[in-house]
Each structure stands twice: as structure tokens, then as C-alpha cells.
Amino acid sequence: MPRPEVLERVKEAEAEAEEIVSQAEADREARISEARTEADEILAEAEAEADRIEAERLEEAREEIEEKREEIIAEGRRERKALADEATERVEEVVEFAVERFEEAVHAQA
């Protein structure tokens, strides 16, 4: 092969190699860009899922708190009724005691 042809083929091979490298770099950049976009989408989905789970847990906690609050109120009402019933039952006893003390005080003055 004559020298000019060899030189021409070398130049063609170098140009072809540069084109291959250039294409590979472009492909690499495109893949990196796609990977970043996909990673951003996955992150956004994960954040949305975390927000949903947080809201769900918060709602469950509020429901539990409301149930506990209602239980406490009901227990307080039961205790109040029991105390009121006990006080009502003791009214006669207390009145009788007060009358006895009053009578003792009146007799003590007489």
C-alpha cells in the first residue's frame, strides 16, 4: 500500500475513533441525565409516600387521643355520679348530725 493511502486510512481511522469516543461520551451524558431524572422521580415518590404515611399516622394518633379523651370523660362522669349518689345518701345523716350539734349548743347555752 502506498504511503499516501496508509496515511489517509490512518486519518480515517482516527476520525472514526474520535466519532466513536464522541458518541460514547454523548451516550454517557444522556445516561447520566436519565439516571438523575429517574433518581429525582424516585426521591419525589419516596417523599410523597413518607408524607402520606406521616399524615396517616398522625390521623391514627388523633383518633387514639380522642378515644382516650372520651374514656377519661366517661370515667369522670361515673365518678361524679357515684360521689353525688353517695352525698345524696348521706344528706339525712348530715342533717341529723347538724341538728344534734345545734341542740347541744342550745342546751349548753341554757
Coordinates of N, CA and C in Angstrom, one line a residue:
M1 N 0.8 -1.2 0.0 CA 0.0 0.0 0.0 C 0.9 1.2 0.0
P2 N 0.6 2.1 -0.9 CA 1.4 3.4 -0.9 C 1.2 4.2 0.3
R3 N 2.2 4.9 0.6 CA 2.2 5.7 1.8 C 1.0 6.7 1.9
P4 N 0.7 7.4 0.9 CA -0.5 8.3 1.0 C -1.8 7.6 1.3
E5 N -1.9 6.4 0.8 CA -3.1 5.7 1.1 C -3.1 5.2 2.6
V6 N -2.0 4.8 3.1 CA -1.9 4.4 4.5 C -2.2 5.6 5.4
L7 N -1.6 6.7 5.1 CA -1.8 8.0 5.8 C -3.3 8.3 5.8
E8 N -3.9 8.2 4.7 CA -5.4 8.5 4.5 C -6.2 7.6 5.4
R9 N -5.8 6.3 5.4 CA -6.6 5.3 6.2 C -6.4 5.5 7.7
V10 N -5.2 5.9 8.1 CA -4.9 6.3 9.5 C -5.8 7.4 9.9
K11 N -5.8 8.5 9.0 CA -6.6 9.6 9.3 C -8.1 9.3 9.4
E12 N -8.6 8.4 8.5 CA -10.0 8.0 8.6 C -10.2 7.2 9.8
A13 N -9.3 6.3 10.2 CA -9.5 5.5 11.4 C -9.5 6.4 12.7
E14 N -8.6 7.5 12.7 CA -8.6 8.4 13.8 C -9.9 9.2 13.9
A15 N -10.4 9.6 12.7 CA -11.7 10.3 12.7 C -12.8 9.4 13.2
E16 N -12.8 8.2 12.7 CA -13.8 7.2 13.1 C -13.7 7.0 14.7
A17 N -12.5 6.9 15.2 CA -12.3 6.7 16.6 C -12.8 7.9 17.4
E18 N -12.5 9.1 16.9 CA -13.0 10.3 17.6 C -14.5 10.3 17.6
E19 N -15.1 9.9 16.5 CA -16.6 9.9 16.4 C -17.1 8.9 17.4
I20 N -16.5 7.7 17.5 CA -16.9 6.7 18.4 C -16.8 7.2 19.9
V21 N -15.7 7.8 20.2 CA -15.5 8.4 21.5 C -16.5 9.5 21.8
S22 N -16.7 10.4 20.8 CA -17.7 11.4 21.0 C -19.1 10.9 21.2
Q23 N -19.4 9.9 20.4 CA -20.8 9.3 20.6 C -20.9 8.6 22.0
A24 N -19.8 7.9 22.4 CA -19.8 7.3 23.7 C -20.0 8.3 24.8
E25 N -19.3 9.4 24.7 CA -19.4 10.5 25.7 C -20.8 11.1 25.7
A26 N -21.4 11.2 24.5 CA -22.8 11.7 24.5 C -23.7 10.7 25.1
D27 N -23.5 9.5 24.8 CA -24.4 8.4 25.4 C -24.2 8.4 26.9
R28 N -23.0 8.5 27.4 CA -22.7 8.6 28.8 C -23.5 9.7 29.4
E29 N -23.4 10.9 28.9 CA -24.0 12.1 29.4 C -25.5 11.9 29.4
A30 N -26.1 11.3 28.3 CA -27.5 11.1 28.3 C -27.9 10.1 29.3
R31 N -27.1 9.0 29.6 CA -27.5 8.1 30.6 C -27.4 8.7 32.0
I32 N -26.4 9.5 32.2 CA -26.3 10.2 33.5 C -27.5 11.1 33.7
S33 N -27.9 11.8 32.7 CA -29.0 12.7 32.8 C -30.3 11.9 33.1
E34 N -30.5 10.8 32.4 CA -31.6 9.9 32.6 C -31.6 9.4 34.0
A35 N -30.4 9.0 34.5 CA -30.3 8.4 35.8 C -30.7 9.5 36.9
R36 N -30.2 10.7 36.7 CA -30.5 11.8 37.6 C -32.0 12.1 37.6
T37 N -32.6 12.1 36.4 CA -34.1 12.3 36.3 C -34.8 11.2 37.1
E38 N -34.4 10.0 36.8 CA -35.1 8.9 37.5 C -34.9 8.9 39.0
A39 N -33.7 9.3 39.4 CA -33.4 9.4 40.9 C -34.3 10.5 41.5
D40 N -34.4 11.6 40.8 CA -35.3 12.7 41.3 C -36.7 12.2 41.4
E41 N -37.2 11.5 40.4 CA -38.6 10.9 40.4 C -38.8 10.0 41.6
I42 N -37.8 9.1 41.8 CA -37.9 8.1 42.9 C -37.9 8.9 44.2
L43 N -37.0 9.9 44.3 CA -37.0 10.7 45.6 C -38.3 11.4 45.8
A44 N -38.9 12.0 44.8 CA -40.2 12.7 44.9 C -41.2 11.7 45.3
E45 N -41.2 10.5 44.7 CA -42.2 9.5 45.1 C -42.0 9.0 46.5
A46 N -40.8 8.8 47.0 CA -40.5 8.4 48.3 C -40.9 9.5 49.3
E47 N -40.7 10.8 49.0 CA -41.1 11.9 49.8 C -42.6 11.9 49.9
A48 N -43.3 11.7 48.8 CA -44.8 11.8 48.8 C -45.3 10.6 49.7
E49 N -44.7 9.4 49.5 CA -45.1 8.3 50.3 C -44.9 8.5 51.8
A50 N -43.7 9.1 52.1 CA -43.4 9.4 53.5 C -44.4 10.4 54.1
D51 N -44.8 11.4 53.3 CA -45.8 12.4 53.7 C -47.1 11.7 54.0
R52 N -47.5 10.8 53.1 CA -48.8 10.1 53.2 C -48.8 9.3 54.5
I53 N -47.7 8.6 54.7 CA -47.6 7.7 55.9 C -47.6 8.6 57.2
E54 N -46.9 9.7 57.1 CA -46.9 10.6 58.3 C -48.3 11.1 58.6
A55 N -49.0 11.5 57.5 CA -50.4 12.0 57.7 C -51.3 10.9 58.2
E56 N -51.1 9.7 57.7 CA -51.9 8.6 58.2 C -51.7 8.3 59.7
R57 N -50.4 8.3 60.1 CA -50.0 8.0 61.5 C -50.6 9.1 62.4
L58 N -50.5 10.3 61.9 CA -51.0 11.5 62.6 C -52.5 11.4 62.9
E59 N -53.2 11.0 61.8 CA -54.6 10.8 62.0 C -55.0 9.6 62.9
E60 N -54.2 8.6 62.9 CA -54.4 7.4 63.8 C -54.2 7.9 65.2
A61 N -53.1 8.7 65.4 CA -52.8 9.2 66.8 C -53.9 10.1 67.3
R62 N -54.4 10.9 66.4 CA -55.5 11.8 66.8 C -56.7 11.0 67.2
E63 N -57.0 10.0 66.5 CA -58.2 9.1 66.8 C -58.0 8.4 68.1
E64 N -56.7 7.9 68.4 CA -56.5 7.3 69.7 C -56.6 8.3 70.8
I65 N -56.1 9.5 70.6 CA -56.2 10.5 71.6 C -57.7 10.8 71.9
E66 N -58.5 10.9 70.9 CA -59.9 11.3 71.0 C -60.6 10.1 71.8
E67 N -60.3 8.9 71.5 CA -60.8 7.7 72.2 C -60.5 7.8 73.7
K68 N -59.2 8.0 73.9 CA -58.7 8.1 75.3 C -59.4 9.3 76.1
R69 N -59.6 10.4 75.4 CA -60.2 11.5 76.0 C -61.7 11.2 76.4
E70 N -62.4 10.5 75.4 CA -63.7 10.1 75.7 C -63.8 9.1 76.9
E71 N -62.8 8.2 77.0 CA -62.8 7.3 78.1 C -62.6 8.0 79.4
I72 N -61.7 9.0 79.4 CA -61.4 9.8 80.6 C -62.6 10.6 81.0
I73 N -63.3 11.2 80.1 CA -64.5 12.0 80.4 C -65.6 11.0 80.9
A74 N -65.8 9.9 80.3 CA -66.8 8.9 80.8 C -66.5 8.5 82.2
E75 N -65.2 8.2 82.5 CA -64.8 7.8 83.8 C -65.1 8.9 84.8
G76 N -64.8 10.1 84.5 CA -65.0 11.3 85.3 C -66.5 11.4 85.6
R77 N -67.3 11.2 84.6 CA -68.8 11.3 84.8 C -69.3 10.2 85.8
R78 N -68.7 9.0 85.6 CA -69.1 7.9 86.5 C -68.7 8.2 87.9
E79 N -67.5 8.7 88.1 CA -67.0 9.0 89.5 C -67.9 10.2 90.1
R80 N -68.2 11.2 89.2 CA -69.0 12.3 89.7 C -70.4 11.8 90.2
K81 N -71.0 10.9 89.4 CA -72.3 10.4 89.7 C -72.2 9.6 91.0
A82 N -71.2 8.8 91.1 CA -71.0 8.0 92.4 C -70.9 8.9 93.6
L83 N -70.1 9.9 93.4 CA -69.9 10.9 94.6 C -71.3 11.6 94.9
A84 N -72.0 12.0 93.8 CA -73.3 12.6 94.0 C -74.3 11.7 94.7
D85 N -74.3 10.4 94.2 CA -75.2 9.4 94.9 C -74.8 9.2 96.3
E86 N -73.5 9.1 96.6 CA -73.1 9.0 98.0 C -73.5 10.2 98.8
A87 N -73.3 11.3 98.3 CA -73.6 12.6 99.0 C -75.1 12.6 99.3
T88 N -75.9 12.2 98.3 CA -77.4 12.2 98.4 C -77.8 11.2 99.5
E89 N -77.2 10.1 99.6 CA -77.5 9.1 100.6 C -77.1 9.6 102.0
R90 N -76.1 10.4 102.1 CA -75.7 10.9 103.4 C -76.3 12.2 103.9
V91 N -77.2 12.8 103.1 CA -77.9 14.0 103.4 C -78.6 13.9 104.8
E92 N -79.4 12.9 104.9 CA -80.1 12.7 106.2 C -79.2 12.6 107.3
E93 N -78.1 11.8 107.2 CA -77.2 11.6 108.2 C -76.5 13.0 108.6
V94 N -76.2 13.8 107.6 CA -75.5 15.0 107.9 C -76.5 16.0 108.6
V95 N -77.8 16.0 108.1 CA -78.8 16.9 108.7 C -79.0 16.5 110.1
E96 N -79.1 15.2 110.4 CA -79.3 14.7 111.7 C -78.1 15.1 112.6
F97 N -76.9 15.0 112.1 CA -75.7 15.4 112.8 C -75.7 16.9 113.1
A98 N -76.1 17.7 112.2 CA -76.2 19.1 112.3 C -77.2 19.5 113.4
V99 N -78.4 18.9 113.3 CA -79.4 19.2 114.3 C -79.0 18.8 115.7
E100 N -78.3 17.7 115.8 CA -77.8 17.2 117.2 C -76.8 18.3 117.7
R101 N -75.9 18.7 116.9 CA -74.9 19.7 117.3 C -75.6 21.0 117.7
F102 N -76.6 21.4 116.9 CA -77.3 22.6 117.2 C -78.0 22.5 118.5
E103 N -78.7 21.4 118.7 CA -79.4 21.1 120.0 C -78.4 21.2 121.2
E104 N -77.3 20.5 121.0 CA -76.3 20.5 122.1 C -75.8 22.0 122.4
A105 N -75.6 22.8 121.3 CA -75.2 24.1 121.5 C -76.3 24.9 122.2
V106 N -77.6 24.7 121.9 CA -78.7 25.4 122.5 C -78.8 25.0 124.0
H107 N -78.7 23.7 124.3 CA -78.8 23.2 125.7 C -77.6 23.7 126.5
A108 N -76.4 23.9 125.8 CA -75.2 24.3 126.5 C -75.4 25.8 126.9
Q109 N -76.1 26.5 126.2 CA -76.3 28.0 126.5 C -77.4 28.1 127.5
A110 N -78.3 27.2 127.6 CA -79.5 27.3 128.5 C -79.2 27.0 129.9

